[in-house]
Coordinates of C-alpha atoms and ligand atoms in Angstrom, one line a residue:
M11 CA 24.7 -57.8 25.4
N12 CA 22.0 -57.8 28.1
Q13 CA 18.4 -58.8 27.0
T14 CA 16.6 -56.1 29.0
N15 CA 18.9 -53.3 27.8
P16 CA 20.2 -54.4 24.4
V17 CA 22.8 -52.2 22.7
K18 CA 21.1 -50.0 20.1
R19 CA 22.9 -50.4 16.7
I20 CA 23.2 -47.0 15.1
A21 CA 23.6 -46.1 11.4
L22 CA 25.0 -42.6 11.3
F23 CA 24.2 -41.0 8.0
G24 CA 26.3 -37.8 7.7
S25 CA 28.9 -38.9 10.3
T26 CA 31.5 -36.3 9.3
G27 CA 29.3 -33.2 9.8
S28 CA 28.5 -31.1 12.9
I29 CA 25.7 -33.3 14.1
G30 CA 27.5 -36.5 13.0
T31 CA 30.7 -35.8 15.0
Q32 CA 28.7 -34.7 18.0
A33 CA 26.7 -37.9 17.8
L34 CA 29.9 -39.9 17.8
E35 CA 30.9 -38.1 21.0
V36 CA 27.6 -39.2 22.6
I37 CA 27.9 -42.7 21.3
G38 CA 31.5 -43.0 22.4
A39 CA 30.6 -42.0 25.9
H40 CA 28.0 -44.8 26.2
P41 CA 29.5 -48.0 24.6
D42 CA 27.2 -50.1 26.8
K43 CA 24.1 -48.5 25.2
F44 CA 25.1 -47.8 21.5
S45 CA 27.2 -49.4 18.8
V46 CA 28.1 -47.9 15.5
E47 CA 27.1 -50.1 12.6
V48 CA 27.2 -47.7 9.7
L49 CA 29.1 -44.4 9.0
T50 CA 28.5 -42.3 5.9
C51 CA 29.8 -39.1 4.5
G52 CA 29.6 -37.0 1.3
G53 CA 33.3 -36.2 0.5
N54 CA 35.3 -36.0 3.7
D55 CA 37.0 -39.3 3.2
E56 CA 39.8 -38.5 5.7
L57 CA 37.5 -38.0 8.6
L58 CA 35.4 -41.0 7.6
I59 CA 38.5 -43.2 7.7
E60 CA 39.5 -41.8 11.1
Q61 CA 36.0 -42.5 12.5
A62 CA 36.0 -46.0 11.0
L63 CA 39.3 -46.9 12.6
K64 CA 38.1 -45.6 15.9
F65 CA 34.5 -47.0 16.0
N66 CA 35.0 -50.2 13.8
P67 CA 31.6 -50.1 12.1
N68 CA 30.2 -52.9 9.9
I69 CA 29.9 -50.6 6.9
V70 CA 31.0 -47.2 5.6
V71 CA 29.7 -45.4 2.6
V72 CA 31.4 -42.5 0.9
G73 CA 29.1 -40.5 -1.3
E74 CA 31.7 -39.2 -3.7
E75 CA 32.6 -42.2 -5.8
Q76 CA 36.1 -41.0 -6.7
K77 CA 37.0 -41.3 -3.0
Y78 CA 36.3 -45.0 -2.9
T79 CA 39.7 -46.4 -3.5
R80 CA 41.3 -44.2 -0.9
V81 CA 38.8 -45.3 1.8
K82 CA 39.0 -48.9 0.7
E83 CA 42.8 -48.9 0.9
A84 CA 42.9 -47.2 4.2
L85 CA 40.6 -49.7 5.7
A86 CA 42.1 -52.8 4.0
S87 CA 43.5 -54.2 7.2
T88 CA 40.0 -54.1 8.9
D89 CA 36.8 -56.0 8.2
V90 CA 34.8 -52.8 7.5
K91 CA 32.9 -53.1 4.3
V92 CA 33.3 -50.0 2.0
F93 CA 30.7 -48.8 -0.5
C94 CA 30.3 -45.6 -2.5
G95 CA 27.8 -43.5 -4.4
E96 CA 24.3 -42.2 -4.0
K97 CA 22.7 -45.6 -4.6
A98 CA 24.8 -47.3 -2.0
L99 CA 23.6 -44.7 0.5
E100 CA 20.1 -45.9 -0.2
D101 CA 20.9 -49.6 -0.3
V102 CA 22.7 -49.5 3.0
A103 CA 19.8 -47.6 4.6
G104 CA 17.7 -50.6 3.7
M105 CA 20.0 -53.2 5.3
D106 CA 19.2 -55.2 8.4
C107 CA 22.4 -54.6 10.3
Y108 CA 21.2 -51.6 12.4
D109 CA 18.2 -50.5 14.6
L110 CA 18.2 -46.7 14.4
M111 CA 19.3 -44.3 11.7
L112 CA 20.5 -40.9 12.8
A113 CA 19.6 -38.9 9.6
A114 CA 22.3 -36.2 9.7
I115 CA 23.0 -35.6 6.0
V116 CA 22.4 -32.0 5.1
G117 CA 19.8 -31.0 2.5
Y118 CA 17.7 -32.9 0.0
A119 CA 20.5 -35.5 -0.3
G120 CA 19.2 -37.0 3.0
L121 CA 15.7 -37.7 1.7
K122 CA 16.1 -41.0 -0.2
P123 CA 18.2 -42.8 2.4
T124 CA 15.9 -41.7 5.2
L125 CA 12.8 -42.8 3.2
R126 CA 14.5 -46.2 2.6
A127 CA 15.2 -46.6 6.3
I128 CA 11.6 -45.9 7.2
K129 CA 10.4 -48.4 4.6
S130 CA 12.7 -50.9 6.2
G131 CA 11.1 -50.3 9.6
K132 CA 14.1 -48.6 11.2
A133 CA 13.6 -46.0 13.9
I134 CA 14.7 -42.5 12.8
A135 CA 16.4 -39.8 14.8
L136 CA 15.9 -36.9 12.4
A137 CA 18.3 -34.0 12.1
N138 CA 17.8 -33.6 8.4
K139 CA 14.9 -31.2 8.5
E140 CA 14.9 -30.8 4.7
T141 CA 13.5 -34.3 4.3
L142 CA 10.2 -33.1 6.0
V143 CA 10.3 -29.8 4.2
V144 CA 10.4 -31.5 0.8
A145 CA 7.9 -34.3 1.3
G146 CA 6.7 -34.2 4.9
D147 CA 3.2 -35.7 4.1
I148 CA 4.6 -38.7 2.4
I149 CA 7.4 -39.2 4.9
M150 CA 5.2 -39.2 7.9
Q151 CA 2.5 -41.3 6.2
T152 CA 5.1 -43.9 5.3
A153 CA 6.4 -43.8 8.9
V154 CA 2.9 -44.5 10.3
E155 CA 2.4 -47.3 7.8
N156 CA 5.6 -48.9 8.8
R157 CA 5.1 -48.2 12.6
V158 CA 8.4 -46.3 12.6
P159 CA 9.1 -43.6 15.3
V160 CA 10.5 -40.3 13.9
I161 CA 12.3 -38.7 16.9
P162 CA 13.4 -35.1 16.3
V163 CA 17.0 -34.1 16.8
D164 CA 16.5 -30.4 15.9
S165 CA 16.6 -28.7 19.3
E166 CA 13.3 -26.9 18.9
H167 CA 11.4 -30.0 17.9
S168 CA 13.2 -32.1 20.5
A169 CA 11.9 -29.5 23.0
I170 CA 8.3 -29.9 21.7
F171 CA 8.6 -33.6 21.6
Q172 CA 9.8 -33.7 25.2
C173 CA 7.0 -31.3 26.3
L174 CA 4.5 -33.7 24.7
V175 CA 5.7 -36.9 26.5
G176 CA 2.7 -37.9 28.7
E177 CA 0.3 -35.6 26.9
M178 CA -0.9 -38.0 24.1
R179 CA -4.6 -37.4 24.7
N180 CA -4.3 -33.7 25.2
P181 CA -4.7 -31.6 22.1
I182 CA -2.2 -28.9 21.4
D183 CA -3.4 -25.3 21.2
K184 CA -0.1 -24.1 19.6
V185 CA 3.6 -24.5 19.6
I186 CA 6.0 -21.6 20.0
L187 CA 9.3 -22.2 18.2
T188 CA 12.1 -20.1 19.6
A189 CA 14.7 -18.5 17.4
S190 CA 18.0 -17.0 18.4
G191 CA 17.7 -14.4 15.7
G192 CA 21.1 -15.4 14.3
P193 CA 24.1 -13.2 13.8
F194 CA 22.2 -10.3 12.3
L195 CA 19.4 -9.8 14.8
G196 CA 18.3 -6.2 14.8
R197 CA 20.0 -5.4 11.5
K198 CA 18.2 -3.8 8.6
P199 CA 18.5 -4.4 4.8
N200 CA 21.0 -1.5 4.3
Y201 CA 23.4 -3.4 6.5
L202 CA 22.6 -6.9 5.2
V203 CA 23.2 -5.9 1.6
N204 CA 27.0 -5.9 2.3
V205 CA 27.5 -8.9 4.6
K206 CA 29.9 -11.5 3.5
R207 CA 30.1 -15.3 3.9
E208 CA 32.5 -15.2 6.9
H209 CA 30.3 -12.8 8.8
A210 CA 27.1 -14.8 8.1
L211 CA 28.8 -18.1 9.2
Q212 CA 29.4 -16.7 12.8
H213 CA 26.4 -17.9 14.8
P214 CA 26.2 -16.4 18.3
N215 CA 25.0 -19.5 20.2
W216 CA 25.6 -22.6 18.0
T217 CA 28.5 -24.0 16.0
M218 CA 26.9 -25.8 13.0
G219 CA 27.5 -26.8 9.4
A220 CA 27.8 -24.1 6.7
K221 CA 24.4 -24.5 5.2
I222 CA 22.4 -24.4 8.4
S223 CA 24.5 -21.5 9.6
I224 CA 23.5 -19.4 6.6
D225 CA 19.9 -20.5 7.0
S226 CA 20.1 -19.3 10.6
A227 CA 21.5 -15.9 9.4
T228 CA 18.6 -15.4 6.9
L229 CA 16.0 -17.0 9.3
M230 CA 15.2 -19.5 6.6
N231 CA 16.2 -22.1 9.2
K232 CA 13.2 -21.0 11.3
G233 CA 10.9 -21.2 8.3
L234 CA 12.1 -24.7 7.5
E235 CA 11.5 -25.6 11.2
M236 CA 7.9 -24.3 11.0
I237 CA 7.3 -26.7 8.2
E238 CA 9.2 -29.5 10.0
A239 CA 6.9 -28.9 13.0
R240 CA 3.8 -29.0 10.9
W241 CA 4.6 -32.6 9.8
L242 CA 6.2 -34.0 12.9
F243 CA 3.4 -32.9 15.2
N244 CA 0.5 -32.9 12.7
L245 CA -0.3 -29.2 13.3
A246 CA -2.2 -26.7 11.2
P247 CA -0.1 -23.7 10.0
H248 CA -1.9 -21.3 12.4
Q249 CA -0.8 -23.4 15.4
I250 CA 2.9 -22.7 14.8
E251 CA 4.4 -19.4 16.1
V252 CA 7.9 -18.1 16.0
L253 CA 9.4 -16.1 18.8
V254 CA 12.9 -14.6 18.9
H255 CA 14.7 -15.5 22.1
P256 CA 18.3 -14.5 21.7
Q257 CA 19.7 -16.5 24.7
S258 CA 18.6 -19.9 23.3
I259 CA 17.8 -21.3 26.8
I260 CA 14.2 -22.0 26.1
H261 CA 14.4 -24.4 23.1
S262 CA 10.6 -24.2 22.4
M263 CA 7.2 -24.3 24.1
V264 CA 3.8 -26.0 23.8
Q265 CA 0.6 -24.3 24.8
F266 CA -2.3 -26.7 25.6
Q267 CA -6.0 -26.1 25.5
D268 CA -6.2 -24.9 29.1
G269 CA -3.7 -22.2 28.4
S270 CA -0.9 -23.9 30.3
I271 CA 2.5 -23.7 28.6
K272 CA 5.3 -26.2 28.9
A273 CA 8.8 -25.3 27.9
Q274 CA 12.0 -27.3 27.6
M275 CA 15.2 -25.6 28.6
G276 CA 18.9 -26.1 28.8
L277 CA 22.2 -24.7 27.5
P278 CA 22.5 -24.6 23.8
D279 CA 24.3 -27.8 23.1
M280 CA 23.2 -30.2 20.3
K281 CA 24.6 -33.2 22.2
L282 CA 21.6 -33.0 24.5
P283 CA 18.9 -33.4 21.8
I284 CA 21.1 -36.0 20.0
Q285 CA 21.5 -38.0 23.1
Y286 CA 17.8 -37.8 23.9
A287 CA 16.8 -39.0 20.4
L288 CA 19.3 -41.9 20.5
A289 CA 18.4 -43.0 24.0
F290 CA 14.6 -42.4 23.8
P291 CA 12.5 -43.2 25.8
K292 CA 15.3 -43.2 28.4
R293 CA 17.3 -40.3 29.7
V294 CA 20.9 -41.2 30.3
P295 CA 23.4 -39.4 32.6
N296 CA 26.2 -37.2 31.2
D297 CA 28.7 -34.6 32.5
Y298 CA 27.9 -31.7 30.1
P299 CA 27.7 -28.3 31.7
R300 CA 24.4 -27.5 33.4
C301 CA 22.2 -24.4 33.0
E302 CA 22.6 -22.2 36.1
F303 CA 19.7 -19.8 36.2
K304 CA 21.3 -17.6 38.8
K305 CA 24.0 -16.8 36.2
I306 CA 21.5 -15.9 33.5
K307 CA 20.5 -12.2 33.8
N308 CA 17.7 -12.1 31.2
L309 CA 15.5 -14.3 29.1
T310 CA 14.1 -12.0 26.5
F311 CA 11.6 -12.3 23.7
E312 CA 10.7 -10.4 20.6
E313 CA 8.7 -10.7 17.3
P314 CA 10.7 -11.8 14.3
D315 CA 11.3 -9.0 11.7
L316 CA 9.6 -10.4 8.7
R317 CA 10.2 -7.3 6.5
T318 CA 14.0 -7.6 6.9
F319 CA 14.2 -11.4 7.0
R320 CA 11.9 -12.1 4.1
N321 CA 13.0 -15.7 3.8
L322 CA 10.9 -16.4 6.9
A323 CA 7.9 -14.8 5.3
L324 CA 8.4 -16.9 2.2
A325 CA 8.5 -20.0 4.3
M326 CA 5.3 -19.0 6.1
E327 CA 3.7 -18.6 2.7
A328 CA 4.9 -22.1 1.7
L329 CA 3.6 -23.5 5.0
E330 CA 0.2 -21.9 4.4
K331 CA -0.2 -22.9 0.8
G332 CA 1.2 -26.5 1.1
G333 CA 1.5 -28.7 -2.0
N334 CA 4.9 -28.6 -3.6
L335 CA 5.7 -25.0 -2.6
A336 CA 7.9 -25.9 0.3
C337 CA 9.8 -28.4 -1.8
V338 CA 10.4 -25.7 -4.5
M339 CA 11.4 -23.2 -1.8
N340 CA 13.8 -25.7 -0.3
A341 CA 15.5 -26.4 -3.6
A342 CA 15.9 -22.7 -4.5
N343 CA 17.3 -22.1 -1.0
E344 CA 19.9 -24.8 -1.4
I345 CA 21.0 -23.3 -4.7
A346 CA 21.0 -19.8 -3.3
V347 CA 23.0 -20.8 -0.2
Y348 CA 25.5 -22.7 -2.3
A349 CA 26.0 -19.6 -4.5
F350 CA 26.3 -17.2 -1.5
L351 CA 28.9 -19.5 0.2
R352 CA 30.9 -19.2 -3.0
N353 CA 30.6 -15.4 -3.1
R354 CA 28.5 -15.6 -6.3
I355 CA 25.5 -13.7 -5.0
G356 CA 24.9 -11.3 -2.1
F357 CA 23.1 -12.0 1.1
L358 CA 19.8 -10.4 0.1
D359 CA 19.9 -11.9 -3.4
M360 CA 19.3 -15.2 -1.8
T361 CA 15.7 -14.1 -1.0
D362 CA 15.1 -12.9 -4.6
V363 CA 16.2 -16.2 -6.1
I364 CA 13.9 -18.1 -3.8
E365 CA 10.9 -15.8 -4.4
K366 CA 11.3 -15.9 -8.2
T367 CA 11.6 -19.7 -8.2
M368 CA 8.5 -20.1 -6.0
Q369 CA 6.6 -17.9 -8.4
K370 CA 7.9 -19.7 -11.5
V371 CA 7.6 -23.5 -10.8
N372 CA 4.1 -24.9 -11.3
F373 CA 2.1 -25.4 -8.1
I374 CA 0.9 -28.9 -7.5
E375 CA -1.7 -29.3 -4.7
K376 CA -1.2 -33.0 -3.8
P377 CA 2.1 -34.1 -5.3
T378 CA 3.2 -37.7 -5.6
L379 CA 6.8 -38.6 -4.5
E380 CA 7.8 -38.5 -8.1
E381 CA 6.3 -35.1 -8.5
Y382 CA 8.2 -33.8 -5.5
F383 CA 11.4 -35.1 -7.1
E384 CA 10.5 -33.3 -10.4
S385 CA 9.6 -30.1 -8.6
D386 CA 12.9 -30.2 -6.8
G387 CA 14.8 -30.6 -10.0
E388 CA 12.8 -27.9 -11.9
A389 CA 13.3 -25.4 -9.0
R390 CA 17.1 -26.1 -8.9
N391 CA 17.5 -25.6 -12.6
Y392 CA 15.4 -22.4 -12.5
A393 CA 17.3 -21.0 -9.5
A394 CA 20.7 -21.9 -11.0
D395 CA 19.6 -20.1 -14.2
I396 CA 18.8 -16.9 -12.4
I397 CA 22.2 -16.9 -10.7
K398 CA 23.9 -18.1 -13.9
L399 CA 25.7 -20.9 -12.1
Ligands
LIG403 P1 27.2 -30.5 8.0 O1 27.4 -29.8 6.7 O2 28.2 -30.2 9.1 O3 27.3 -32.1 7.7 C1 26.6 -32.7 6.7 C2 26.9 -34.2 6.6 O4 26.3 -34.7 5.4 C3 28.4 -34.5 6.3 O5 28.8 -35.7 6.9 C4 28.5 -34.5 4.8 O6 29.6 -35.3 4.4 C5 27.2 -35.2 4.5 N1 26.8 -34.9 3.1 C6 26.7 -33.6 2.6 N2 26.2 -33.7 1.3 C7 26.0 -35.1 1.0 C8 25.6 -35.8 -0.1 N3 25.2 -35.2 -1.2 N4 25.5 -37.1 0.0 C9 25.9 -37.8 1.1 N5 26.3 -37.1 2.2 C10 26.4 -35.8 2.2 O7 25.7 -30.3 8.4 P2 25.1 -30.3 9.9 O8 25.2 -29.0 10.5 O9 25.7 -31.5 10.7 O10 23.6 -30.6 9.6 C11 23.1 -31.8 9.2 C12 21.5 -31.7 9.2 O11 21.1 -31.5 10.5 C13 21.0 -30.6 8.4 O12 19.8 -31.0 7.8 C14 20.7 -29.5 9.4 O13 19.7 -28.6 9.1 C15 20.3 -30.4 10.6 N6 20.6 -29.7 11.9 C16 21.8 -29.4 12.3 C17 22.1 -28.7 13.5 C18 23.5 -28.4 13.9 O14 23.6 -27.9 15.0 N7 24.5 -28.5 13.1 C19 21.0 -28.5 14.3 C20 19.7 -28.8 14.0 C21 19.5 -29.5 12.7
LIG404 MG1 16.9 -25.9 15.2

C-alpha cells in the first residue's frame, strides 16, 4: 500500500445484483485502487460463493438465513468470515474493516445497513435510491452530522453531482432529470392494460435488476429519482424537472442562476457512474466504449406523459407534500411490483394499489425514524390486502 494513494477498502452490499456485479468488474480492473472487504447478498448464495472465492473478502453476509450452512461449507477452506440474516447485514455495516460502502441492495431492505454505515462514519456510494425516498431527511442529516459523503451512483444523480463539482458557491436554478421513457414510451393505457412481465422487463437502453426495470417501465423510477435528487442536492420540489430523452446520452443537467446549463454525457453504461463514485474525487482510466457524436443522429427531448404514466404524477405529489408520503408510496410500490412480477396483478393495477395506499395511510408531517418504519409496515400491509397477497 502506498501512503499517498491508499487502496480503498470497499463493502459491497448487494454484490450479486446488477449494480453489484458491475461494481466487481470495476474493482477487478483496478486492484491497485480498491480491495473488496465485504460482500453481501439476499438469497443468491451460489454467486456470492463464486465472488468470495475470486475476491477473497474479509466477510460475506447472506441475507437468507437458510443459506448460511451452504455458504459456510463452500468457504470452509478460506479465511472468509460468514454471517447471515438481516441483523448481521446491519452489524457488518457498522464494522471498522472498510472505508466505503457501495449501497446496492434493492428496496427498503437497504435502508438500515446504509444508515448504520453512515453512523459509523463510512463514505457511501449510493445506488439504493429507496433509502432516500423513505427517509431522505434523516439520512442526509445523519450524513452531515457524521461528516459522511454520500456520492450518488444513480446515473442521473451522478451526472448532476459531476456538473456541480467546482460550483459549491453557485446556487442551482433547477436540475433536469432525463428519462429514457422506458419500453412503453408513446404507449397509451389501452395498450398498457395488457402488457406482461416479460415485456415490461425489456428496457431499451439499460440492463438492470427486475424491480428497477419495472419501475422504469411505469416511470415510477423517475419519480423515485426526483425525490432522491431533492434530498441529495437539497432542492425544493419546483427545482426538479423531468425530461424524456430516449437516447440516454445526456444523463442529466443543471441550470444555474445565470441561465447557463451544464450536462453530463456518455454512453448508457452503469460502470461509469459506479467507477466515478468509487474513485471520487479522482477519475481513473478505463477501456469502455466511448460516445462518438458523429454516429449519433439525434438527441431528442419530450415532456413525460403524466396521464398515462400516473406513477410519476403520484411521486410528484409525494415530493410536493413531503412528510411520510414518499415512504408510503415506496412501500406500496414495492408490494405492487412484487405482485406484478408474479403475474398477480396487471400493469395498470400497480398505480391503483399505490394511489389507494397513499390515500389510506395517515399522513405525518415530520416523521421520526420509527414513524417511517411504521408507515412502511402499515403501507405494505394495506397494499398487500388490496392485492390479496
Ligand atoms: P438487483 O435486484 O439486480 O440486485 C439487488 C441486490 O440486493 C442483490 O445482491 C440481492 O441479493 C440483494 N438483496 C435483495 N433483497 C435483499 C434483502 N432483503 N436483504 C439483503 N439483500 C437483498 O438490483 P439492482 O438493479 O442492482 O439495483 C440495486 C439498487 O440500485 C436499487 O435500489 C436500484 O434502484 C439502484 N439502481 C440500479 C441501477 C441499475 O442499472 N441496475 C441503476 C441505478 C440505480
Ligand atoms: Mg437512474
